[in-house]
PDB file of C-alpha atoms in Angstrom:
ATOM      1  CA  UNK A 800      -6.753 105.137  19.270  1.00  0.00           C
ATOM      2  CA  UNK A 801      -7.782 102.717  21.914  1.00  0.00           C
ATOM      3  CA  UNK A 802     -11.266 102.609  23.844  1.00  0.00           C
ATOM      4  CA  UNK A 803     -12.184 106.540  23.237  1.00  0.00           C
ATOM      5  CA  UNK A 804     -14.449 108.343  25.737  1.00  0.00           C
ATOM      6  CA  UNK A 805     -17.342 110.320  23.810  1.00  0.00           C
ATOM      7  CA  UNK A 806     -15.540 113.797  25.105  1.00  0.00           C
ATOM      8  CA  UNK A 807     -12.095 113.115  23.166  1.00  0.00           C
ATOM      9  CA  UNK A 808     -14.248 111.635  19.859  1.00  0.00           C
ATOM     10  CA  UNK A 809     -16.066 114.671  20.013  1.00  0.00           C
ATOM     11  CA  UNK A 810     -13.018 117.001  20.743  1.00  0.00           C
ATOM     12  CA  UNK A 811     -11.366 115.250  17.122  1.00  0.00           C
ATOM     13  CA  UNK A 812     -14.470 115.469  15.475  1.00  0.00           C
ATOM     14  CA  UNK A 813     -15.276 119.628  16.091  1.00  0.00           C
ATOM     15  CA  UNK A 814     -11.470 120.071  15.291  1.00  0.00           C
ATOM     16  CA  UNK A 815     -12.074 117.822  11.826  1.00  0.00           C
ATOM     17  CA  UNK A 816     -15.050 120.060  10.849  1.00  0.00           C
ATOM     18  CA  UNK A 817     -13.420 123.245  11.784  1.00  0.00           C
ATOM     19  CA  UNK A 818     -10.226 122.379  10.092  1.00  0.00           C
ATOM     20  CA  UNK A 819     -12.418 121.396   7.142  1.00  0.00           C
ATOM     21  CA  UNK A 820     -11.126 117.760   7.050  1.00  0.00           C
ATOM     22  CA  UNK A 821     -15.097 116.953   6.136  1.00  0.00           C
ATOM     23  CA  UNK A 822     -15.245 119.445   3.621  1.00  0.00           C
ATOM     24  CA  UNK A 823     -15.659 117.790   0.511  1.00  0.00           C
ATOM     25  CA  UNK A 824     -18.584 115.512   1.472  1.00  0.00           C
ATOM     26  CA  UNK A 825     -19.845 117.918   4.199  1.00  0.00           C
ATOM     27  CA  UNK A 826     -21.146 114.718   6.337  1.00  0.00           C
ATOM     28  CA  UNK A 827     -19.482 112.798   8.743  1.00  0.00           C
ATOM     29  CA  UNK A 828     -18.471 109.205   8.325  1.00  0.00           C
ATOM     30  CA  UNK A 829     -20.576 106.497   9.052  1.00  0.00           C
ATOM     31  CA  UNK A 830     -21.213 105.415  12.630  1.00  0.00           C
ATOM     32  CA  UNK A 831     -19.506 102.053  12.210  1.00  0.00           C
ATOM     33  CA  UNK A 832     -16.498 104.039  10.332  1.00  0.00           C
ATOM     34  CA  UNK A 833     -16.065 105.799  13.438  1.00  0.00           C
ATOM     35  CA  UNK A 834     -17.022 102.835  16.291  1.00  0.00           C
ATOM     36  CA  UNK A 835     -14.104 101.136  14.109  1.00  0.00           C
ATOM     37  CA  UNK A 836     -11.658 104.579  14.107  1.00  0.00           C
ATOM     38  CA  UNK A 837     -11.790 105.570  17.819  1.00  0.00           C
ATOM     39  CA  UNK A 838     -12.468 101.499  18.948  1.00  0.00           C
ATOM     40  CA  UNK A 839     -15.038 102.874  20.591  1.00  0.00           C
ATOM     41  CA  UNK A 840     -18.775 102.369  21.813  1.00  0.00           C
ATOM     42  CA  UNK A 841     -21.572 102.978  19.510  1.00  0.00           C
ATOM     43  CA  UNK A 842     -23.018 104.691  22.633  1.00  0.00           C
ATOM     44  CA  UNK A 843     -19.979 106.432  22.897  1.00  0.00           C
ATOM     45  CA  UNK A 844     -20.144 107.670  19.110  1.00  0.00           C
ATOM     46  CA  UNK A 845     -23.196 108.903  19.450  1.00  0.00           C
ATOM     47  CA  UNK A 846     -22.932 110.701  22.329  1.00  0.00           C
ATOM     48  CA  UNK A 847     -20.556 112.604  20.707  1.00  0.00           C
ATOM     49  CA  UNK A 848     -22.624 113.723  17.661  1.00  0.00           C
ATOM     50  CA  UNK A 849     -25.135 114.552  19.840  1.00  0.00           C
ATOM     51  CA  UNK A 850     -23.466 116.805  21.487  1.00  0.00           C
ATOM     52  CA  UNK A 851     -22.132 118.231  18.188  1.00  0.00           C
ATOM     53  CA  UNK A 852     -26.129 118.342  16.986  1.00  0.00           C
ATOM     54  CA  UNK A 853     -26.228 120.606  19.919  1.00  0.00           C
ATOM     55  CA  UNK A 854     -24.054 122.747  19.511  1.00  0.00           C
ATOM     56  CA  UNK A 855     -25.328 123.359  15.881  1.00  0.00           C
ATOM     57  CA  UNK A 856     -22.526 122.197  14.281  1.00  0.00           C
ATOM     58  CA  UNK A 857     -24.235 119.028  12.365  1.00  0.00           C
ATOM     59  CA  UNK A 858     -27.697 117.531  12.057  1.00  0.00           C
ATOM     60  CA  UNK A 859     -28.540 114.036  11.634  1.00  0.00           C
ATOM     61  CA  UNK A 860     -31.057 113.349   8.472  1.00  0.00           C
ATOM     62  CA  UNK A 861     -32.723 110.106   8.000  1.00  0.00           C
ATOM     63  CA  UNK A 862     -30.891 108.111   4.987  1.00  0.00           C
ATOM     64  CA  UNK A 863     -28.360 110.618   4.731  1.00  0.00           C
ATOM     65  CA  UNK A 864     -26.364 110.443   7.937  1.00  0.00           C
ATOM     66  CA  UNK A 865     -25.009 113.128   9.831  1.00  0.00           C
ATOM     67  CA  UNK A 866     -24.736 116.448   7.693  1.00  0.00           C
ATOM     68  CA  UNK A 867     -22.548 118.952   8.679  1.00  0.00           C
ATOM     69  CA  UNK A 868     -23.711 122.797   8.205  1.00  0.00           C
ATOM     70  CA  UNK A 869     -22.461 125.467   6.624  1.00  0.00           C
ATOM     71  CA  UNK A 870     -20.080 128.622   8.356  1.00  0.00           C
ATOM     72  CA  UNK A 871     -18.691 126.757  11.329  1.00  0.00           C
ATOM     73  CA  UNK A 872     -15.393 128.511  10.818  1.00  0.00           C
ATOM     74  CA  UNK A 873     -17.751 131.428  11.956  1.00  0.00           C
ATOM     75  CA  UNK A 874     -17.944 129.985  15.727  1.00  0.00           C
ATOM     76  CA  UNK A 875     -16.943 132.933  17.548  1.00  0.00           C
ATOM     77  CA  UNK A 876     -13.952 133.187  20.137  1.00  0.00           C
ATOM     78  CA  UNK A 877     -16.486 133.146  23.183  1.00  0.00           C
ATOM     79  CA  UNK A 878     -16.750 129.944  25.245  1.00  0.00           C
ATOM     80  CA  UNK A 879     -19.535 127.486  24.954  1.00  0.00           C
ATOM     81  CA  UNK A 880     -22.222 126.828  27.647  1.00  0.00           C
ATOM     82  CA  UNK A 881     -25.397 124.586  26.872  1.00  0.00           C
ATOM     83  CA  UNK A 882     -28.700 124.601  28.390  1.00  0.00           C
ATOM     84  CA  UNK A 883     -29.418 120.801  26.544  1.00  0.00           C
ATOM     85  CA  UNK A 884     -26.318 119.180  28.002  1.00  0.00           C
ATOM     86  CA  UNK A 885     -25.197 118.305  31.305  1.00  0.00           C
ATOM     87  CA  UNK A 886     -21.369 118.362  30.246  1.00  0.00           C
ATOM     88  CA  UNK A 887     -19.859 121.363  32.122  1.00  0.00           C
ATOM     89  CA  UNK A 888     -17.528 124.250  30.992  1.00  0.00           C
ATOM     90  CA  UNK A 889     -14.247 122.376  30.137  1.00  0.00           C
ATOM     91  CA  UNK A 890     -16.133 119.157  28.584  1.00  0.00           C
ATOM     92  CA  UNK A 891     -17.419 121.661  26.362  1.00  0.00           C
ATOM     93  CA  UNK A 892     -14.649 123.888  25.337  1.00  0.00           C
ATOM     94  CA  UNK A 893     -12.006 120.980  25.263  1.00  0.00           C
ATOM     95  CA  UNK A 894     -11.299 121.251  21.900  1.00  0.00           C
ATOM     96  CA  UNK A 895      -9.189 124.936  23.084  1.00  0.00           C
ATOM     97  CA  UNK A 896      -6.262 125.682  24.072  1.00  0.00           C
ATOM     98  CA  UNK A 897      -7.510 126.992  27.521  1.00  0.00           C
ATOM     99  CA  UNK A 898      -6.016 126.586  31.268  1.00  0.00           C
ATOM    100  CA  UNK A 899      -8.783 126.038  33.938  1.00  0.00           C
ATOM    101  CA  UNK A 900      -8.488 126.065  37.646  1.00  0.00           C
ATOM    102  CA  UNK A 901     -11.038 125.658  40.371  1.00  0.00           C
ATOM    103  CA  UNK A 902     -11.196 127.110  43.878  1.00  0.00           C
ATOM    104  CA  UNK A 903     -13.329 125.571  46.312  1.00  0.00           C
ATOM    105  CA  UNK A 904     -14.334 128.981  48.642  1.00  0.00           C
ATOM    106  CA  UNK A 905     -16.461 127.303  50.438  1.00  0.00           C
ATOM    107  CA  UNK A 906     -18.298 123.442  51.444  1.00  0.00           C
ATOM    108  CA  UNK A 907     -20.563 123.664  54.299  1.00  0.00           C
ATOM    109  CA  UNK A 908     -23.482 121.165  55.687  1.00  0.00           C
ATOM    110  CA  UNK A 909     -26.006 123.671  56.772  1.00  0.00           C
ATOM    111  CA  UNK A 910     -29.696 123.395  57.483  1.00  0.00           C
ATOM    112  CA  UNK A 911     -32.431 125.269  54.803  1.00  0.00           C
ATOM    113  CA  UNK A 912     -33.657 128.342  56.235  1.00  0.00           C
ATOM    114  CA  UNK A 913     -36.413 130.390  54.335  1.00  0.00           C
ATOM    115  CA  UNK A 914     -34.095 132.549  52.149  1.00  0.00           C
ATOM    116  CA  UNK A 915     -32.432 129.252  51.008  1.00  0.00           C
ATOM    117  CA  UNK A 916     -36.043 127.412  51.031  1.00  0.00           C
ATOM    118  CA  UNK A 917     -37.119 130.633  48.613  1.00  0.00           C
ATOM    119  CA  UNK A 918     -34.010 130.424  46.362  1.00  0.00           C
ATOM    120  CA  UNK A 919     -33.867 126.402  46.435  1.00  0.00           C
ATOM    121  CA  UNK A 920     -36.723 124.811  46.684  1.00  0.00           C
ATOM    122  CA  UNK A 921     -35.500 122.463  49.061  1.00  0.00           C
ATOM    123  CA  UNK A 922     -37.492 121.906  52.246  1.00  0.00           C
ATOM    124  CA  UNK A 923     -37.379 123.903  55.201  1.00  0.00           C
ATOM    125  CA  UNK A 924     -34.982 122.070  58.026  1.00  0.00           C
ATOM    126  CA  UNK A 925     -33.295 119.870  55.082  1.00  0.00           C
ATOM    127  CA  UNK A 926     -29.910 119.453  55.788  1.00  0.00           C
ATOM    128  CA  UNK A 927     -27.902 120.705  52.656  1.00  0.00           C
ATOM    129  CA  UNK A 928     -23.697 121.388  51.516  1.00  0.00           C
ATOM    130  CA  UNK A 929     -23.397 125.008  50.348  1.00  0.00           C
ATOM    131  CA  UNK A 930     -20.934 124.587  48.071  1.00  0.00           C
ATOM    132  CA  UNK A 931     -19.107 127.984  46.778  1.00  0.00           C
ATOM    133  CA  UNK A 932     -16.464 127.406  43.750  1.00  0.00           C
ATOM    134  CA  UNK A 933     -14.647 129.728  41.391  1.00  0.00           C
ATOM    135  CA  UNK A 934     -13.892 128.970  37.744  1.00  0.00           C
ATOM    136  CA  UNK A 935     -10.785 130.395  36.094  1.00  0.00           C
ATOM    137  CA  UNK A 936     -10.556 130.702  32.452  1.00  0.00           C
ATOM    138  CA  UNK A 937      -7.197 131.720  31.047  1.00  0.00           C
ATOM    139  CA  UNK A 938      -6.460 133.404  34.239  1.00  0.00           C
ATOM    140  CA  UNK A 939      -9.474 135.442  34.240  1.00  0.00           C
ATOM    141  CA  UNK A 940     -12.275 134.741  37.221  1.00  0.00           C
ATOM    142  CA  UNK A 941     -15.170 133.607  34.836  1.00  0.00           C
ATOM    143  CA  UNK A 942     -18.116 131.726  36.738  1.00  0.00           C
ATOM    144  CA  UNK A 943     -18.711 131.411  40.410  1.00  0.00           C
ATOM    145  CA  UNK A 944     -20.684 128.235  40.892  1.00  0.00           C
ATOM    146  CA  UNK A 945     -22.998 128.422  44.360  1.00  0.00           C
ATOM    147  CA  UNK A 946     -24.429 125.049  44.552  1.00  0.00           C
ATOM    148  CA  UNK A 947     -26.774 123.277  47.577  1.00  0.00           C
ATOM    149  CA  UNK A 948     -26.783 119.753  47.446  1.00  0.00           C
ATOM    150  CA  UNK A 949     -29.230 117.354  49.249  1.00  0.00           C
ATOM    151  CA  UNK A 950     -27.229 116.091  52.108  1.00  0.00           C
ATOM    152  CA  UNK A 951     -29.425 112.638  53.000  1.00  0.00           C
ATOM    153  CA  UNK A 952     -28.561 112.258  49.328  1.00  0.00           C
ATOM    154  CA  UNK A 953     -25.124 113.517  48.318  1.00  0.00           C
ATOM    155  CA  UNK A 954     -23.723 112.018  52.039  1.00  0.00           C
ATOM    156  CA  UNK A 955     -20.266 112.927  52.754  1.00  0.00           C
ATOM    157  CA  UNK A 956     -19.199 115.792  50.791  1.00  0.00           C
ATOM    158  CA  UNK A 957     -16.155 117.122  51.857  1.00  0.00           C
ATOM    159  CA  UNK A 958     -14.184 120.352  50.269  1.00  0.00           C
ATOM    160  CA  UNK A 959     -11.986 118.061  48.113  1.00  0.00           C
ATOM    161  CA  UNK A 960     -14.290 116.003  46.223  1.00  0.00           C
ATOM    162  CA  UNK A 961     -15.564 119.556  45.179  1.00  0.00           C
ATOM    163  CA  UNK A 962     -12.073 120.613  43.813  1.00  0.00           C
ATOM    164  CA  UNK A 963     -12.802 117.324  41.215  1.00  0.00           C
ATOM    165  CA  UNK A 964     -16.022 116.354  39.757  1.00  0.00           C
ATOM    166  CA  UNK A 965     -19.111 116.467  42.401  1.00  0.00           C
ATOM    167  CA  UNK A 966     -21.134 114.637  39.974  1.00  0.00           C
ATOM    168  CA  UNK A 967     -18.071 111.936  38.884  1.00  0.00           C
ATOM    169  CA  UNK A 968     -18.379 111.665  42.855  1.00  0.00           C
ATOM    170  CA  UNK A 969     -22.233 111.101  43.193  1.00  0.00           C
ATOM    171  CA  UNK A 970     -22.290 108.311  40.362  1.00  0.00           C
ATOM    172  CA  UNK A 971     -19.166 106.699  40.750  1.00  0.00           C
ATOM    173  CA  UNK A 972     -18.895 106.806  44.524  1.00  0.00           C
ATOM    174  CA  UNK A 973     -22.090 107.051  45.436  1.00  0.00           C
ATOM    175  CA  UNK A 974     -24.410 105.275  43.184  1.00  0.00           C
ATOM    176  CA  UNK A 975     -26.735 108.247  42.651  1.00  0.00           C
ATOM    177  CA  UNK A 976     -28.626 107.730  39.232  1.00  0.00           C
ATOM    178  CA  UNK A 977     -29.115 111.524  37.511  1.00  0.00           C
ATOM    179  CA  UNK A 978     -32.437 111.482  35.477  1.00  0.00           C
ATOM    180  CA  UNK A 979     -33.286 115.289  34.722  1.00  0.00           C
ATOM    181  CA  UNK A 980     -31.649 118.370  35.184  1.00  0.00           C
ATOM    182  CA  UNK A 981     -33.647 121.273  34.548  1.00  0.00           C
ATOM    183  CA  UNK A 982     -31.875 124.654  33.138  1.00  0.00           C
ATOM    184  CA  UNK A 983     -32.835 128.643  33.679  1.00  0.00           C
ATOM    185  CA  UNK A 984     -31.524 131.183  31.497  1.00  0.00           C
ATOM    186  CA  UNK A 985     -31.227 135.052  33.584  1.00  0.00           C
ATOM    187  CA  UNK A 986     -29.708 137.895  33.160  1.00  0.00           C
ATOM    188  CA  UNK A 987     -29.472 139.471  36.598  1.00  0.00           C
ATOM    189  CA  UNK A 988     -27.225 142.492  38.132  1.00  0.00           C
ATOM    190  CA  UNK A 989     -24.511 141.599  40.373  1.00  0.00           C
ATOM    191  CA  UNK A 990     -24.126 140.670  44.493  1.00  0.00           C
ATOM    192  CA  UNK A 991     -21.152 141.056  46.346  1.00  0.00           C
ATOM    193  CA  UNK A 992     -20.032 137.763  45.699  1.00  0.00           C
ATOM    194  CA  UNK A 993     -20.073 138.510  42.278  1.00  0.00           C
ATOM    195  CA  UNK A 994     -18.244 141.579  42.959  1.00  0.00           C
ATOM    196  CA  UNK A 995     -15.633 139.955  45.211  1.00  0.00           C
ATOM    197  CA  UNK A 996     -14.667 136.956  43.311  1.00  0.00           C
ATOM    198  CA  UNK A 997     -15.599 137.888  39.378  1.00  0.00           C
ATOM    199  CA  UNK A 998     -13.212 139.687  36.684  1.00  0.00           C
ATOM    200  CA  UNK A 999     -16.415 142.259  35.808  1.00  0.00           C
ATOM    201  CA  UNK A1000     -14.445 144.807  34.579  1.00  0.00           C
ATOM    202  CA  UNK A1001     -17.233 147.723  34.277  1.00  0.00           C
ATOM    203  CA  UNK A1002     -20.116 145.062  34.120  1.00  0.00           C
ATOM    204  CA  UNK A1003     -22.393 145.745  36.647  1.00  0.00           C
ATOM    205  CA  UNK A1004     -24.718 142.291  35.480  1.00  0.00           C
ATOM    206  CA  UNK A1005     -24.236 138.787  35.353  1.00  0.00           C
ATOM    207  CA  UNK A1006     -25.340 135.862  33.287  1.00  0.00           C
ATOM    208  CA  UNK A1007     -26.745 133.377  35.563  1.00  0.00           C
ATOM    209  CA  UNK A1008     -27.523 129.835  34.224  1.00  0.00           C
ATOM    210  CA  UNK A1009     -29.794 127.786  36.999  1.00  0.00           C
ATOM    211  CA  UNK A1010     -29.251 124.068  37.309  1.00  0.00           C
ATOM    212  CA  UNK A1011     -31.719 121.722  39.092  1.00  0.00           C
ATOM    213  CA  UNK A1012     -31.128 118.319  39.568  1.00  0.00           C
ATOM    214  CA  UNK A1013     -33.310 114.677  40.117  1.00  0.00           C
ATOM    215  CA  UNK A1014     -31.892 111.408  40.559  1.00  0.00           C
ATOM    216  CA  UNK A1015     -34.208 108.777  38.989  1.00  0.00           C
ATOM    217  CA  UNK A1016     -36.464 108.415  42.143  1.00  0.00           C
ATOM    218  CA  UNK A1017     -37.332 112.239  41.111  1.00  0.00           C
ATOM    219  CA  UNK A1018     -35.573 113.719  44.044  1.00  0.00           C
ATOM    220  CA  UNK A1019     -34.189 116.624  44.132  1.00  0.00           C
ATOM    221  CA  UNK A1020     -30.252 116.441  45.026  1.00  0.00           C
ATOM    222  CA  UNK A1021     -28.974 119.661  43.627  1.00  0.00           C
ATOM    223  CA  UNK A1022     -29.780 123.820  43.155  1.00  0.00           C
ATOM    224  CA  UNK A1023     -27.138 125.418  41.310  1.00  0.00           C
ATOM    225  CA  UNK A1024     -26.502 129.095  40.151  1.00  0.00           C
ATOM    226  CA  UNK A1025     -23.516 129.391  37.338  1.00  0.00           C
ATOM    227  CA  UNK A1026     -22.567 132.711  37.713  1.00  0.00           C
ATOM    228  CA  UNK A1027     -20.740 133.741  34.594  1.00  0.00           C
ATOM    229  CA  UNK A1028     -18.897 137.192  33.190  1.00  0.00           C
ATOM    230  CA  UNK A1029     -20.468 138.949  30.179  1.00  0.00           C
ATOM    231  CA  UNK A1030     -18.886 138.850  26.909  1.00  0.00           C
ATOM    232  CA  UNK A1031     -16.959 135.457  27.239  1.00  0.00           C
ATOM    233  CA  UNK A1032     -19.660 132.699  27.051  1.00  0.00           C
ATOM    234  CA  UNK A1033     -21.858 131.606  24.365  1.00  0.00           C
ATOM    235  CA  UNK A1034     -25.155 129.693  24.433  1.00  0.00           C
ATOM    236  CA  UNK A1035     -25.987 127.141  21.103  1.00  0.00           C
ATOM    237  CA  UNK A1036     -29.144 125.641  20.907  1.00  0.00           C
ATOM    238  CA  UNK A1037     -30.046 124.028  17.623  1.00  0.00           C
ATOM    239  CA  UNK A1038     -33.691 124.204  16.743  1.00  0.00           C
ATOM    240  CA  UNK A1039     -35.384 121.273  14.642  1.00  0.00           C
ATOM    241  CA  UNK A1040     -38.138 121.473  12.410  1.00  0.00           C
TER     242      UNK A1040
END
């Protein structure tokens, strides 16, 4: 393995501890064991057990290294979502077998009115993208993402940067540093859009995760609402004492 990204060292190291490769010690290599493995970062490494700390699958004790705990061939069929981490659904989950698609419904520059203002918190007169996209999980309609996005900040956003990665787009491209992004946890009934574009089945609710995002000038570039179908998604936080 050559020059490993912290998403596929993570991906090999859930499917190790699943499998029960680490069974016998019940702790993960060293870090340098693993920098030398995947020839990878030590930033990269990391990254990758923290993400695995956060899903609650290890924890990281001082002179002991990274522990793994108990009954994680208990994880449960549903898909993971994190309030902690900024990776999105597939990053996530990439350890599956599961097809994803994306449809862009909608990318429009439009200009904050008080019932975006209210939902937002962007400024009145702001000129924003209203960006609409469906997620499908193993052919099933599972999240509708409705996103605004600071247009003096996110300039240029056009309907097929938002088939890819908006926020690959707003580093990469654009140079836009992301500091913070706070999270919101609701349970909430549905709207038509839900009911339009969403596999509910007899659900007549929604999980709605709420994403707000600062660059490192503490702006605010982003409001996002994750619409997602109940029964299929899982939230893992682990809590330290």
């Amino acid at each position: 393995m050559a020059n490993q990204t912290y998403q596929t060292i993570y991906a090999e190291l859930k499917k190790r501890i699943l499998d029960g490769t680490y069974r016998v010690k019940m702790r993960l290599p060293i870090e340098d064991e693993l920098i030398n493995e995947f020839n990878a970062s030590r930033y990269a490494v990391r990254k990758a057990i923290s993400v695995l700390v956060e899903e609650g699958l290890v924890y990281s004790v001082k002179g002991r290294g990274v522990v793994i705990l108990e009954n994680n061939n208990a994880q449960s069929d549903e898909f993971n979502l994190s309030l902690g981490q900024a990776e999105g659904l597939q990053a996530l989950n990439e350890h599956r077998s599961l097809t994803y698609a994306t449809t862009v419904i909608g990318c429009d520059l439009k200009l904050v009115d008080h019932t975006i203002q209210d939902k937002t918190g962007f400024a009145n007169g702001l000129p924003v993208y209203e960006v609409i996209r469906l997620r499908k999980v193993n052919g099933k309609n599972a999240v509708l993402n409705i996103s605004y996005f600071n247009a003096q900040i996110v300039v240029n956003l056009t309907k097929e940067i938002a088939q890819q990665s908006i926020y690959n787009y707003l580093q990469e491209r654009l140079g836009v540093k992301i500091a913070i992004i706070k999270r919101q946890l609701k349970i909430e009934s549905t709207t038509a859009l839900d009911d339009q574009y969403l596999d509910l089945e007899l659900n007549n609710c929604i999980g709605n995760m709420i994403s707000i995002g600062f660059n490192d000038s503490g702006k605010h570039f982003e409001y996002t609402e994750s619409h997602f179908i109940p029964g299929q998604f899982a939230f893992t936080q682990l809590i330290k004492y």
